[in-house]
Short mmCIF file of C-alpha atoms in Angstrom, two decimals:
data_model
loop_
_atom_site.label_atom_id
_atom_site.label_comp_id
_atom_site.label_asym_id
_atom_site.label_seq_id
_atom_site.Cartn_x
_atom_site.Cartn_y
_atom_site.Cartn_z
CA UNK U 674 -107.83 -15.12 -63.72
CA UNK U 675 -106.50 -11.81 -65.02
CA UNK U 676 -107.89 -12.67 -68.46
CA UNK U 677 -111.37 -13.18 -66.98
CA UNK U 678 -111.12 -9.80 -65.24
CA UNK U 679 -110.03 -8.15 -68.48
CA UNK U 680 -112.93 -9.69 -70.42
CA UNK U 681 -115.32 -8.59 -67.70
CA UNK U 682 -113.94 -5.05 -67.78
CA UNK U 683 -114.10 -5.01 -71.57
CA UNK U 684 -117.75 -6.10 -71.54
CA UNK U 685 -118.51 -3.62 -68.78
CA UNK U 686 -116.95 -0.66 -70.60
CA UNK U 687 -118.58 -1.65 -73.92
CA UNK U 688 -121.90 -2.02 -72.10
CA UNK U 689 -121.56 1.37 -70.36
CA UNK U 690 -120.67 3.16 -73.60
CA UNK U 691 -123.36 1.29 -75.57
CA UNK U 692 -126.02 1.92 -72.92
CA UNK U 693 -124.94 5.55 -72.56
CA UNK U 694 -125.41 6.07 -76.29
CA UNK U 695 -128.51 3.89 -76.66
CA UNK U 696 -126.77 1.26 -78.81
CA UNK U 697 -127.03 -2.53 -78.60
CA UNK U 698 -123.40 -3.02 -77.64
CA UNK U 699 -122.07 -5.12 -80.52
CA UNK U 700 -120.86 -2.09 -82.44
CA UNK U 701 -118.82 -1.07 -79.36
CA UNK U 702 -117.83 -4.51 -78.06
CA UNK U 703 -116.25 -6.01 -81.19
CA UNK U 704 -113.71 -3.16 -81.57
CA UNK U 705 -113.08 -3.17 -77.80
CA UNK U 706 -112.22 -6.88 -77.90
CA UNK U 707 -110.27 -6.60 -81.15
CA UNK U 708 -108.39 -3.32 -80.65
CA UNK U 709 -108.31 -3.32 -76.83
CA UNK U 710 -107.49 -6.95 -76.05
CA UNK U 711 -105.99 -8.05 -79.36
CA UNK U 712 -108.57 -10.81 -79.92
CA UNK U 713 -109.07 -11.86 -83.53
CA UNK U 714 -112.23 -10.29 -84.98
CA UNK U 715 -113.48 -13.74 -85.95
CA UNK U 716 -113.38 -14.76 -82.27
CA UNK U 717 -114.91 -11.47 -81.10
CA UNK U 718 -117.93 -11.67 -83.45
CA UNK U 719 -119.53 -14.86 -81.95
CA UNK U 720 -119.07 -13.49 -78.41
CA UNK U 721 -120.75 -10.27 -79.45
CA UNK U 722 -123.66 -12.15 -81.06
CA UNK U 723 -124.32 -14.10 -77.83
CA UNK U 724 -124.21 -10.91 -75.75
CA UNK U 725 -126.67 -9.15 -78.10
CA UNK U 726 -129.26 -11.91 -77.51
CA UNK U 727 -129.21 -11.44 -73.73
CA UNK U 728 -129.17 -7.66 -74.11
CA UNK U 729 -132.22 -7.85 -76.37
CA UNK U 730 -134.22 -9.58 -73.58
CA UNK U 731 -133.67 -6.58 -71.35
CA UNK U 732 -134.00 -3.73 -73.88
CA UNK U 733 -137.07 -5.03 -75.71
CA UNK U 734 -138.94 -5.79 -72.47
CA UNK U 735 -138.95 -2.08 -71.63
CA UNK U 736 -140.44 -1.30 -75.06
CA UNK U 737 -142.98 -4.15 -74.75
CA UNK U 738 -144.17 -2.78 -71.40
CA UNK U 739 -144.78 0.60 -73.04
CA UNK U 740 -146.46 -1.07 -76.07
CA UNK U 741 -143.80 0.46 -78.31
CA UNK U 742 -143.39 -2.52 -80.63
CA UNK U 743 -145.09 -3.43 -83.87
CA UNK U 744 -145.69 -7.18 -83.47
CA UNK U 745 -146.94 -7.63 -87.03
CA UNK U 746 -143.75 -6.09 -88.43
CA UNK U 747 -141.74 -8.31 -86.11
CA UNK U 748 -143.43 -11.43 -87.52
CA UNK U 749 -142.74 -10.30 -91.09
CA UNK U 750 -139.22 -8.89 -90.75
CA UNK U 751 -137.71 -11.28 -88.20
CA UNK U 752 -137.98 -14.19 -90.66
CA UNK U 753 -135.85 -12.32 -93.21
CA UNK U 754 -133.45 -10.92 -90.62
CA UNK U 755 -132.83 -14.38 -89.18
CA UNK U 756 -132.34 -15.91 -92.65
CA UNK U 757 -129.81 -13.12 -93.32
CA UNK U 758 -128.17 -13.66 -89.93
CA UNK U 759 -127.62 -17.35 -90.63
CA UNK U 760 -126.17 -16.56 -94.08
CA UNK U 761 -123.87 -13.91 -92.60
CA UNK U 762 -122.51 -16.17 -89.88
CA UNK U 763 -121.82 -18.85 -92.49
CA UNK U 764 -120.04 -16.26 -94.65
CA UNK U 765 -117.89 -15.29 -91.63
CA UNK U 766 -116.18 -18.67 -91.90
CA UNK U 767 -115.37 -18.15 -95.57
CA UNK U 768 -114.50 -14.45 -95.91
CA UNK U 769 -110.89 -13.47 -94.95
CA UNK U 770 -110.35 -11.66 -91.62
CA UNK U 771 -109.08 -8.51 -93.37
CA UNK U 772 -112.33 -8.13 -95.31
CA UNK U 773 -114.43 -8.66 -92.14
CA UNK U 774 -112.37 -5.95 -90.40
CA UNK U 775 -112.83 -3.62 -93.35
CA UNK U 776 -116.62 -4.15 -93.45
CA UNK U 777 -116.78 -3.52 -89.70
CA UNK U 778 -114.78 -0.31 -90.16
CA UNK U 779 -117.27 0.97 -92.75
CA UNK U 780 -120.23 0.18 -90.47
CA UNK U 781 -118.42 1.86 -87.56
CA UNK U 782 -117.82 5.07 -89.54
CA UNK U 783 -121.44 5.06 -90.78
CA UNK U 784 -122.72 4.62 -87.20
CA UNK U 785 -120.44 7.36 -85.87
CA UNK U 786 -121.62 9.88 -88.48
CA UNK U 787 -125.30 8.93 -88.19
CA UNK U 788 -125.20 9.40 -84.41
CA UNK U 789 -123.33 12.68 -84.69
CA UNK U 790 -125.98 13.95 -87.09
CA UNK U 791 -128.76 12.86 -84.71
CA UNK U 792 -132.28 11.74 -85.49
CA UNK U 793 -135.35 13.74 -86.33
CA UNK U 794 -138.16 14.08 -83.83
CA UNK U 795 -140.77 11.38 -83.51
CA UNK U 796 -143.53 11.86 -86.03
CA UNK U 797 -146.58 9.73 -86.69
CA UNK U 798 -147.44 8.53 -90.16
CA UNK U 799 -150.39 6.72 -91.61
CA UNK U 800 -148.78 3.30 -91.60
CA UNK U 801 -151.25 1.05 -93.38
CA UNK U 802 -151.01 2.53 -96.91
CA UNK U 803 -147.24 2.92 -96.76
CA UNK U 804 -146.69 -0.71 -95.75
CA UNK U 805 -148.01 -2.36 -98.87
CA UNK U 806 -145.98 -0.04 -101.08
CA UNK U 807 -142.69 0.16 -99.22
CA UNK U 808 -142.55 -3.07 -97.27
CA UNK U 809 -140.73 -5.10 -99.97
CA UNK U 810 -137.91 -2.53 -99.98
CA UNK U 811 -137.67 -2.75 -96.20
CA UNK U 812 -137.60 -6.57 -96.37
CA UNK U 813 -134.64 -6.50 -98.79
CA UNK U 814 -132.83 -4.02 -96.54
CA UNK U 815 -133.53 -6.10 -93.44
CA UNK U 816 -132.27 -9.28 -95.13
CA UNK U 817 -129.05 -7.44 -96.09
CA UNK U 818 -128.75 -6.14 -92.53
CA UNK U 819 -129.14 -9.70 -91.25
CA UNK U 820 -126.21 -10.82 -93.40
CA UNK U 821 -124.12 -7.92 -92.12
CA UNK U 822 -125.15 -8.60 -88.51
CA UNK U 823 -124.23 -12.28 -88.70
CA UNK U 824 -120.97 -11.49 -90.46
CA UNK U 825 -119.63 -8.80 -88.14
CA UNK U 826 -121.47 -9.49 -84.87
CA UNK U 827 -123.66 -6.41 -84.54
CA UNK U 828 -127.40 -6.22 -83.90
CA UNK U 829 -128.10 -4.09 -86.95
CA UNK U 830 -130.35 -1.59 -85.15
CA UNK U 831 -128.40 1.28 -86.68
CA UNK U 832 -129.83 0.27 -90.10
CA UNK U 833 -133.17 -1.27 -89.09
CA UNK U 834 -134.41 1.70 -87.03
CA UNK U 835 -134.00 4.27 -89.87
CA UNK U 836 -135.44 1.74 -92.36
CA UNK U 837 -138.60 1.22 -90.28
CA UNK U 838 -138.92 4.93 -89.57
CA UNK U 839 -138.15 6.37 -92.99
CA UNK U 840 -139.26 3.61 -95.38
CA UNK U 841 -142.19 1.92 -93.64
CA UNK U 842 -143.28 5.01 -91.70
CA UNK U 843 -143.40 3.52 -88.20
CA UNK U 844 -142.96 6.09 -85.38
CA UNK U 845 -139.32 6.33 -84.24
CA UNK U 846 -139.94 5.04 -80.70
CA UNK U 847 -141.86 2.01 -82.05
CA UNK U 848 -139.14 1.45 -84.66
CA UNK U 849 -136.54 1.33 -81.86
CA UNK U 850 -138.65 -1.14 -79.84
CA UNK U 851 -139.33 -3.32 -82.87
CA UNK U 852 -135.64 -3.31 -83.79
CA UNK U 853 -134.47 -4.18 -80.27
CA UNK U 854 -136.89 -7.14 -80.30
CA UNK U 855 -135.95 -8.63 -83.69
CA UNK U 856 -132.18 -8.15 -83.40
CA UNK U 857 -132.28 -10.72 -80.58
CA UNK U 858 -133.60 -13.32 -83.04
CA UNK U 859 -130.94 -12.78 -85.71
CA UNK U 860 -128.17 -12.69 -83.08
CA UNK U 861 -129.48 -15.95 -81.59
CA UNK U 862 -129.47 -17.62 -85.00
CA UNK U 863 -125.91 -16.39 -85.60
CA UNK U 864 -124.91 -17.60 -82.11
CA UNK U 865 -126.37 -21.03 -82.89
CA UNK U 866 -124.39 -21.25 -86.14
CA UNK U 867 -121.15 -20.24 -84.39
CA UNK U 868 -121.83 -22.46 -81.41
CA UNK U 869 -122.70 -25.61 -83.33
CA UNK U 870 -119.71 -25.16 -85.62
CA UNK U 871 -117.45 -24.83 -82.53
CA UNK U 872 -116.40 -21.26 -83.25
CA UNK U 873 -117.24 -19.68 -79.87
CA UNK U 874 -114.39 -19.15 -77.42
CA UNK U 875 -116.04 -20.29 -74.17
CA UNK U 876 -113.45 -18.59 -71.96
CA UNK U 877 -114.49 -15.14 -73.20
CA UNK U 878 -118.29 -15.42 -73.40
CA UNK U 879 -119.44 -15.46 -69.75
CA UNK U 880 -117.50 -12.45 -68.39
CA UNK U 881 -118.25 -10.41 -71.51
CA UNK U 882 -121.99 -11.18 -71.36
CA UNK U 883 -122.12 -10.33 -67.66
CA UNK U 884 -120.13 -7.13 -68.22
CA UNK U 885 -122.25 -5.94 -71.11
CA UNK U 886 -125.56 -6.58 -69.28
CA UNK U 887 -124.47 -4.76 -66.11
CA UNK U 888 -122.65 -2.04 -68.07
CA UNK U 889 -125.68 -1.52 -70.32
CA UNK U 890 -127.89 -0.82 -67.29
CA UNK U 891 -125.33 1.61 -65.78
CA UNK U 892 -124.77 3.35 -69.12
CA UNK U 893 -128.50 3.61 -69.75
CA UNK U 894 -128.99 5.31 -66.38
CA UNK U 895 -126.23 7.88 -66.95
CA UNK U 896 -127.16 8.33 -70.60
CA UNK U 897 -130.55 9.63 -69.52
CA UNK U 898 -128.83 12.31 -67.41
CA UNK U 899 -126.18 13.40 -69.92
CA UNK U 900 -126.35 16.12 -72.54
CA UNK U 901 -126.93 14.37 -75.88
CA UNK U 902 -124.63 16.63 -77.92
CA UNK U 903 -121.59 15.98 -75.70
CA UNK U 904 -122.31 12.24 -75.71
CA UNK U 905 -122.51 12.21 -79.49
CA UNK U 906 -119.19 14.02 -79.88
CA UNK U 907 -117.46 11.64 -77.44
CA UNK U 908 -118.91 8.68 -79.29
CA UNK U 909 -117.88 10.10 -82.65
CA UNK U 910 -114.24 10.52 -81.54
CA UNK U 911 -114.06 7.05 -79.92
CA UNK U 912 -115.65 5.32 -82.91
CA UNK U 913 -113.42 7.08 -85.42
CA UNK U 914 -110.34 6.11 -83.40
CA UNK U 915 -111.49 2.46 -83.29
CA UNK U 916 -112.34 2.55 -87.00
CA UNK U 917 -108.83 3.75 -87.86
CA UNK U 918 -107.25 1.09 -85.63
CA UNK U 919 -109.45 -1.65 -87.13
CA UNK U 920 -109.28 -0.57 -90.75
CA UNK U 921 -105.61 0.48 -90.97
CA UNK U 922 -104.12 -3.01 -91.38
CA UNK U 923 -106.49 -4.38 -94.05
CA UNK U 924 -106.29 -1.12 -96.03
CA UNK U 925 -102.47 -1.19 -95.93
CA UNK U 926 -102.52 -4.83 -97.07
CA UNK U 927 -104.71 -3.88 -100.01
CA UNK U 928 -102.42 -1.01 -101.00
CA UNK Y 586 -163.35 -14.43 -86.27
CA UNK Y 587 -162.41 -10.94 -85.16
CA UNK Y 588 -158.76 -10.09 -84.58
CA UNK Y 589 -157.92 -8.27 -81.36
CA UNK Y 590 -155.04 -6.12 -80.15
CA UNK Y 591 -152.30 -8.57 -79.02
CA UNK Y 592 -151.80 -8.86 -75.26
CA UNK Y 593 -148.07 -8.51 -74.61
CA UNK Y 594 -148.23 -9.68 -70.97
CA UNK Y 595 -146.96 -13.20 -71.66
CA UNK Y 596 -143.96 -11.93 -73.67
CA UNK Y 597 -143.08 -9.35 -70.99
CA UNK Y 598 -143.23 -11.94 -68.21
CA UNK Y 599 -141.20 -14.49 -70.15
CA UNK Y 600 -138.50 -12.02 -71.20
CA UNK Y 601 -138.00 -10.41 -67.81
CA UNK Y 602 -137.89 -13.81 -66.06
CA UNK Y 603 -135.34 -15.14 -68.53
CA UNK Y 604 -133.24 -12.00 -68.22
CA UNK Y 605 -133.00 -12.38 -64.43
CA UNK Y 606 -132.12 -16.06 -64.82
CA UNK Y 607 -129.34 -15.15 -67.25
CA UNK Y 608 -127.94 -12.43 -64.98
CA UNK Y 609 -127.77 -14.86 -62.03
CA UNK Y 610 -126.40 -17.70 -64.14
CA UNK Y 611 -123.65 -15.69 -65.85
CA UNK Y 612 -122.66 -14.00 -62.57
CA UNK Y 613 -122.22 -17.45 -61.03
CA UNK Y 614 -120.29 -18.79 -64.03
CA UNK Y 615 -117.98 -15.76 -64.10
CA UNK Y 616 -117.29 -16.20 -60.38
CA UNK Y 617 -116.53 -19.89 -60.93
CA UNK Y 618 -113.93 -18.90 -63.58
CA UNK Y 619 -111.75 -17.57 -60.76
CA UNK Y 620 -111.64 -21.01 -59.07
CA UNK Y 621 -112.21 -23.72 -61.65
CA UNK Y 622 -112.00 -22.67 -65.28
CA UNK Y 623 -112.82 -26.08 -66.78
CA UNK Y 624 -116.06 -26.31 -64.79
CA UNK Y 625 -116.86 -22.72 -65.78
CA UNK Y 626 -116.34 -23.55 -69.46
CA UNK Y 627 -118.71 -26.51 -69.20
CA UNK Y 628 -121.29 -24.25 -67.58
CA UNK Y 629 -120.78 -21.63 -70.30
CA UNK Y 630 -121.48 -24.35 -72.87
CA UNK Y 631 -124.81 -25.02 -71.16
CA UNK Y 632 -125.40 -21.26 -70.88
CA UNK Y 633 -125.12 -20.73 -74.61
CA UNK Y 634 -127.51 -23.59 -75.31
CA UNK Y 635 -129.85 -21.92 -72.80
CA UNK Y 636 -129.62 -18.62 -74.73
CA UNK Y 637 -130.62 -20.38 -77.96
CA UNK Y 638 -133.38 -22.32 -76.18
CA UNK Y 639 -134.69 -19.14 -74.55
CA UNK Y 640 -134.92 -17.48 -77.96
CA UNK Y 641 -136.91 -20.42 -79.32
CA UNK Y 642 -139.24 -20.07 -76.31
CA UNK Y 643 -139.57 -16.39 -77.15
CA UNK Y 644 -140.67 -17.24 -80.71
CA UNK Y 645 -143.27 -19.69 -79.36
CA UNK Y 646 -144.55 -16.97 -76.99
CA UNK Y 647 -144.79 -14.59 -79.94
CA UNK Y 648 -146.78 -17.16 -81.95
CA UNK Y 649 -149.08 -17.80 -79.00
CA UNK Y 650 -149.64 -14.06 -78.59
CA UNK Y 651 -150.84 -13.95 -82.20
CA UNK Y 652 -152.98 -17.07 -81.75
CA UNK Y 653 -154.71 -15.61 -78.70
CA UNK Y 654 -155.48 -12.37 -80.54
CA UNK Y 655 -156.81 -14.22 -83.62
CA UNK Y 656 -154.05 -13.36 -86.06
CA UNK Y 657 -153.53 -16.78 -87.73
CA UNK Y 658 -151.43 -15.34 -90.58
CA UNK Y 659 -148.85 -13.85 -88.20
CA UNK Y 660 -148.98 -16.92 -86.00
CA UNK Y 661 -147.97 -19.07 -88.98
CA UNK Y 662 -145.21 -16.58 -89.86
CA UNK Y 663 -143.89 -16.86 -86.30
CA UNK Y 664 -143.80 -20.64 -86.52
CA UNK Y 665 -141.95 -20.29 -89.82
CA UNK Y 666 -139.42 -18.16 -87.92
CA UNK Y 667 -139.20 -20.98 -85.36
CA UNK Y 668 -138.39 -23.49 -88.11
CA UNK Y 669 -135.75 -21.19 -89.65
CA UNK Y 670 -134.16 -20.66 -86.22
CA UNK Y 671 -134.19 -24.39 -85.61
CA UNK Y 672 -132.44 -24.94 -88.94
CA UNK Y 673 -129.44 -22.95 -87.68
CA UNK Y 674 -128.84 -25.75 -85.17
CA UNK Y 675 -128.51 -28.31 -87.94
CA UNK Y 676 -125.63 -26.38 -89.54
CA UNK Y 677 -123.36 -28.64 -87.48
CA UNK Y 678 -124.41 -31.65 -89.53
CA UNK Y 679 -123.84 -30.06 -92.95
#
């Protein structure tokens, strides 16, 4: 009973922080479960993947209502992201836990710094000419992101959004909407792989999913009211702390 | 055959309905954990299958959106995505 409450609280706090900062939740939830509750990262990753799918239903609907998605890009990129997601979740069973923790640490540090730096203002580009030239590069990047997402249980929005914005030239708001839509597909494929190979801890999933959905809505509401610079600094400190906690052991083992 | 701007209404309806169903379902399952954890685990099992099934429905809705707006190329790509997603289920048998 206490465990269920703890999982619920963990999902709730990850959801609030993720929603507050405009993130999917996986990047916050995996370290919360691993560092906070001492759950093995390989058990935390499948739970995170399942939660990302449900979160994607909510987040992408808002973007769909505002027509801020590029459906054609979704059809092209989702195929590669899902293929990457399946490969990543299969790799998760092979790669040692220490390496998975180390990869997650690197992604965490990258995310912390990219959020601290902030994003440029939304600008509109002429998309059609840029697509044919730069799309293959974006496809490769998205496939790699899919592998990473399946392996460490994150949505991958932190890589996909800049790729769509900077490489393909899609407006930032549309890039966010497109990313929130396709990350649900890759997370679902990863969830299926974990689920059908009996690697999902059923006792954790439900309270965490509920917590992250409710927390995401609360965080999103307060995030809109907060000053972005303060939020970014808080996030930076929390993420760096979690990165050190996650990465310390595998680094020490390597040394 | 002229292609039109895709109508996102079907996707919006499907996603928001599914999201409400999931919220209610997982709230109920989490509450059941406090009384009967084995029943709750069985329900979670069904819940995860529902998440995967809902995503497959979402891909079909995406394909249909393309079909309705006369984008056969993207419709075929979406069905390819459906097949790839379906393949993840057969990992169990490898």
